[in-house]
Amino acid sequence: MEEKINEIIEEGKGNVESRNFIEVIIDNDLAEGRADHVMTRFPPEPNGYLHIGHAKSILLNYGLAKKYGGKFNLRFDDTNPMKEKTEFVQSITEDVKWLGADFEDRLFFASNYFDKMYEGAIKLIKKGKAYVCDLTPDEIREYRGTLTEPGKNSPYRDRSVEENLKLFEEMKNGVYADGEKVLRAKIDMASPNINMRDPIIYRIARMTHHNTGDKWLIYPMYDFAHPIEDAEEGITHSICTLEFEDHRPLYDWVVNELEYKNPPRQIEFAKMYVTNVVTGKRYIKRLVEAGIVDGWDDPRLVTIAALRRRGYTPESIKMFMENCGVTKANSSVEYAALEYCIREDLKLKKNRAMAVIDPIELEITNYEEGKIEYFEAANNAENPELGTHMVPFGKHLYIEREDFMIEPPKKYFRLFPGNEVRLMNSYFVKCEGYETDENGKVTKVYATYDPATRNGLNFTERKVKGTIHYVEKTTAVPIVTRLYENLVDESKGVYDEEGNVNLNPNSITICDSFVEPYIKDAKAYDSFQFLRSGYFCVDYKDTTPEKLVFNRIVSMKSSYKPN
């Protein structure tokens, strides 16, 4: 089978139409009659929130179904009640819908097939292909052998069909303690593939299940349950990641021994690794439980919920996945590549606004007290269709602290004593003085304006090298802005020797800021470009009627260059 798949992949490389290797295999299956339609699925375990890596699988499986006019299922592989929660089911469902993967009424749960799985186990016992084993977990590991040494048969391997049926029934009925007995497939303890050395297919677990309650005291193992779920749903192509490649022989063994007609084909592709981010569920869970992050959707994480909260769009994530491609070789992608995609997606879609993140007051000393005038500004200079809005101007303004220096370095073209700059959309102003507090920190800047320079870009009698933005003090809307850096200390790597995340102590900066009034009615998830500062999104969780909270999605510039 592996040789045939490699031949198919090689055959597809010369095609004019760009196809990934999975599409080549599907085309071949359809052409040879192995399948007459395409049905795919995304099968998450509801034991945590989905992250950016899962998005690749969702979009791949959904995209294949859509391309071939087939169907796509969302199915929860909920076979381990110890780690599963309804909260995770709900969050995953929302994530899949948000990404645009339409599963219509095709939502399934592995637990809905528990009766079928139990019947399958009985069938294997009757065929002499499964047995109840009394070995302890440590003994099972010892008997399994190593990569270089074959395993040895369990002393319980040759129990009769009748005894196995009786014991398995008693396992189901709660006669034995958790871990006292397991049901194992009878395959080959000398197989070079350790997964085929009589794997456990059922274990006893007295756990309340989120979907089936206390109906079951025994639960199927993933490698036994998963192929049954696929076969029962009529999945044609079971797309999974490379770590399941060694499990494929067991997948095929299960569907063949249970005599499913037209069994699914498992195809593996490479996971997508993003540099310097935390994706492992157990690591994210630790951060959440320790209060280091604000839940599974903290904007510093790369769970899908966190990316949505931060302001990423489904379109940007899809662009990112398309740029990464689908391969059989593991590789890493820079986080900056994802940031590039969100910038590209937002730059023509979003209104722009002047916001002052770290404000100091600028007083125009020769401007009339109490007077307010308005200037027209484009909502997006690159997309005139988004229209314009009016920007207020007056005697008292806020400017960015970084836009004023007492003793500037060379090539600093913003405000400093004696220098003239353009205030965006309005006038030229010249710095005449400043005030500081007892620590020498600038608290206020004074300037004069030239009335002849109204709509500064149209004034040509003299030139200025610097343009800065501002907001008018009396009409400005106070907001909170949150500036994010990588949660991980990139200089140390993601994890330390003990498996803890190397945290960046400066991963978030919270600022009391001001924005011009035309966006005062923004709602949760609305996003804007704040000029020079980046793209920002209204936080759904912490925004109140009294105060808007904005998360910075991404800064304006990056050194990243797409291939």
XYZ file of C-alpha atoms in Angstrom, residues 304-514:
211
model
C -8.499 29.344 17.915
C -10.642 31.036 20.575
C -7.662 33.202 21.591
C -6.926 34.184 18.003
C -10.595 35.097 17.500
C -10.595 37.166 20.698
C -7.412 38.935 19.676
C -8.952 39.889 16.335
C -7.681 37.362 13.816
C -10.100 36.491 11.027
C -11.029 33.130 9.481
C -9.767 34.492 6.162
C -6.315 35.249 7.582
C -6.002 31.777 9.083
C -7.104 30.183 5.812
C -4.502 32.261 3.938
C -1.872 31.121 6.423
C -2.783 27.454 5.922
C -2.764 27.788 2.139
C 0.671 29.403 2.263
C 1.972 26.549 4.443
C 0.636 23.830 2.128
C 0.037 20.126 2.783
C 3.055 17.818 2.862
C 4.388 14.548 4.283
C 7.431 16.270 5.820
C 7.364 17.949 9.227
C 8.427 21.579 9.197
C 8.169 24.750 11.277
C 6.590 28.054 10.338
C 7.434 31.420 11.836
C 4.692 33.097 13.857
C 5.501 36.191 11.805
C 3.994 34.398 8.798
C 0.633 34.343 10.559
C 0.982 38.029 11.430
C 1.701 38.772 7.765
C -1.574 37.097 6.793
C -3.715 39.111 9.210
C -2.131 42.370 8.025
C -2.841 41.423 4.428
C -6.431 40.522 5.235
C -7.245 43.659 7.231
C -5.430 46.392 5.348
C -8.215 47.105 2.844
C -11.136 46.082 5.054
C -10.789 48.146 8.197
C -11.385 51.767 9.070
C -8.448 53.726 10.342
C -8.460 55.992 13.356
C -6.073 58.175 15.299
C -5.444 56.741 18.749
C -2.840 57.889 21.248
C -1.580 54.885 23.176
C 0.784 56.569 25.671
C -0.457 60.166 25.847
C 1.031 63.473 26.832
C -0.842 66.750 26.435
C 0.010 69.214 23.668
C -1.342 72.738 24.131
C -1.563 75.031 21.099
C -0.930 78.333 22.860
C -2.107 80.635 20.068
C -5.319 78.711 19.325
C -8.629 80.024 20.645
C -9.771 78.466 23.935
C -12.974 76.424 23.561
C -12.961 76.485 19.764
C -13.354 73.137 17.971
C -13.039 72.737 14.226
C -13.239 69.612 12.102
C -11.181 68.127 9.302
C -12.262 65.417 6.907
C -10.198 62.226 6.987
C -10.368 59.054 4.922
C -11.565 55.958 6.762
C -9.005 54.010 4.752
C -6.699 55.824 2.366
C -6.156 52.630 0.339
C -9.871 51.904 -0.002
C -11.946 55.021 -0.800
C -15.147 52.942 -0.734
C -14.995 52.944 3.071
C -15.747 56.685 3.061
C -14.608 59.473 5.376
C -15.188 60.856 8.856
C -14.638 64.184 10.612
C -11.702 64.678 12.990
C -12.004 67.329 15.756
C -9.176 69.775 16.450
C -8.775 72.257 19.320
C -6.420 74.020 21.670
C -5.748 70.967 23.861
C -4.597 67.743 22.241
C -3.003 64.434 23.153
C 0.037 63.158 21.269
C 2.175 60.051 21.686
C 4.876 60.374 24.303
C 7.400 58.960 21.834
C 6.602 61.832 19.437
C 8.370 64.367 21.681
C 11.982 64.445 22.893
C 13.850 67.139 24.756
C 17.221 66.192 23.264
C 16.537 64.162 20.133
C 19.088 62.043 18.264
C 19.972 62.742 14.650
C 17.232 62.029 12.099
C 14.489 62.436 14.705
C 11.889 64.434 12.796
C 9.097 64.643 15.352
C 8.526 67.295 18.024
C 11.402 68.795 19.974
C 12.076 72.358 21.151
C 12.175 74.677 18.155
C 11.105 72.041 15.609
C 8.027 72.190 13.390
C 5.905 69.180 12.380
C 2.654 68.497 10.587
C -0.323 67.414 12.692
C -2.107 64.864 10.542
C -4.970 66.336 8.471
C -4.759 69.751 10.172
C -1.931 72.271 10.792
C 1.803 72.758 11.129
C 2.809 73.302 14.745
C 6.124 74.452 16.235
C 7.310 73.345 19.674
C 7.823 76.300 22.022
C 8.364 74.572 25.380
C 7.468 71.796 27.779
C 6.878 70.903 31.427
C 8.269 68.053 33.518
C 7.473 66.542 36.884
C 9.871 66.215 39.835
C 11.404 63.122 38.180
C 12.114 64.880 34.917
C 9.308 63.134 33.058
C 7.621 65.315 30.438
C 4.022 66.082 31.414
C 3.033 68.708 28.858
C 4.278 70.200 25.593
C 3.548 73.695 24.259
C 3.400 74.681 20.592
C 2.092 77.351 18.270
C 0.213 76.679 15.048
C 0.324 78.460 11.705
C -3.255 79.136 10.472
C -1.970 79.331 6.883
C -1.062 75.644 6.935
C -4.642 74.369 7.309
C -4.964 70.899 5.753
C -1.186 70.691 6.023
C -0.606 68.438 3.019
C -1.795 71.239 0.710
C 0.641 73.786 2.132
C 3.811 73.964 0.015
C 5.527 77.262 0.948
C 7.781 75.412 3.372
C 8.358 71.765 4.143
C 8.446 69.771 7.322
C 9.949 66.304 7.635
C 7.723 64.925 10.350
C 4.005 64.146 10.579
C 2.445 63.034 13.861
C -1.099 62.124 14.860
C -3.177 63.378 17.764
C -6.615 63.333 19.366
C -8.484 66.405 20.604
C -8.609 66.275 24.406
C -12.212 67.314 25.151
C -13.789 64.931 22.604
C -11.335 62.043 22.899
C -12.724 58.698 24.050
C -10.741 57.088 26.894
C -9.944 53.441 26.178
C -7.695 50.690 27.477
C -5.204 49.253 25.023
C -3.375 45.973 25.547
C -0.117 45.530 23.661
C 1.018 41.941 23.324
C 4.422 40.406 22.821
C 5.217 36.713 22.577
C 4.157 34.780 25.671
C 7.368 32.771 25.307
C 10.864 34.094 26.031
C 12.249 33.413 22.557
C 15.864 33.638 23.735
C 15.372 30.542 25.917
C 13.097 28.419 23.736
C 9.540 27.371 24.498
C 10.179 24.874 27.334
C 12.804 24.468 30.027
C 14.399 21.172 31.084
C 11.511 20.404 33.444
C 8.878 20.952 30.776
C 7.711 24.354 32.013
C 7.064 27.222 29.612
C 9.821 29.844 29.497
C 7.614 32.874 30.032
C 8.295 36.371 28.754
C 7.643 38.714 31.720
C 6.787 41.523 29.276
C 4.199 39.649 27.215
C 1.485 42.245 27.929
C 1.510 46.025 28.430
C -1.731 47.710 29.495
C -2.155 51.386 28.665
C -4.730 54.084 29.401
C -5.167 55.558 25.949
C -7.412 57.847 23.907
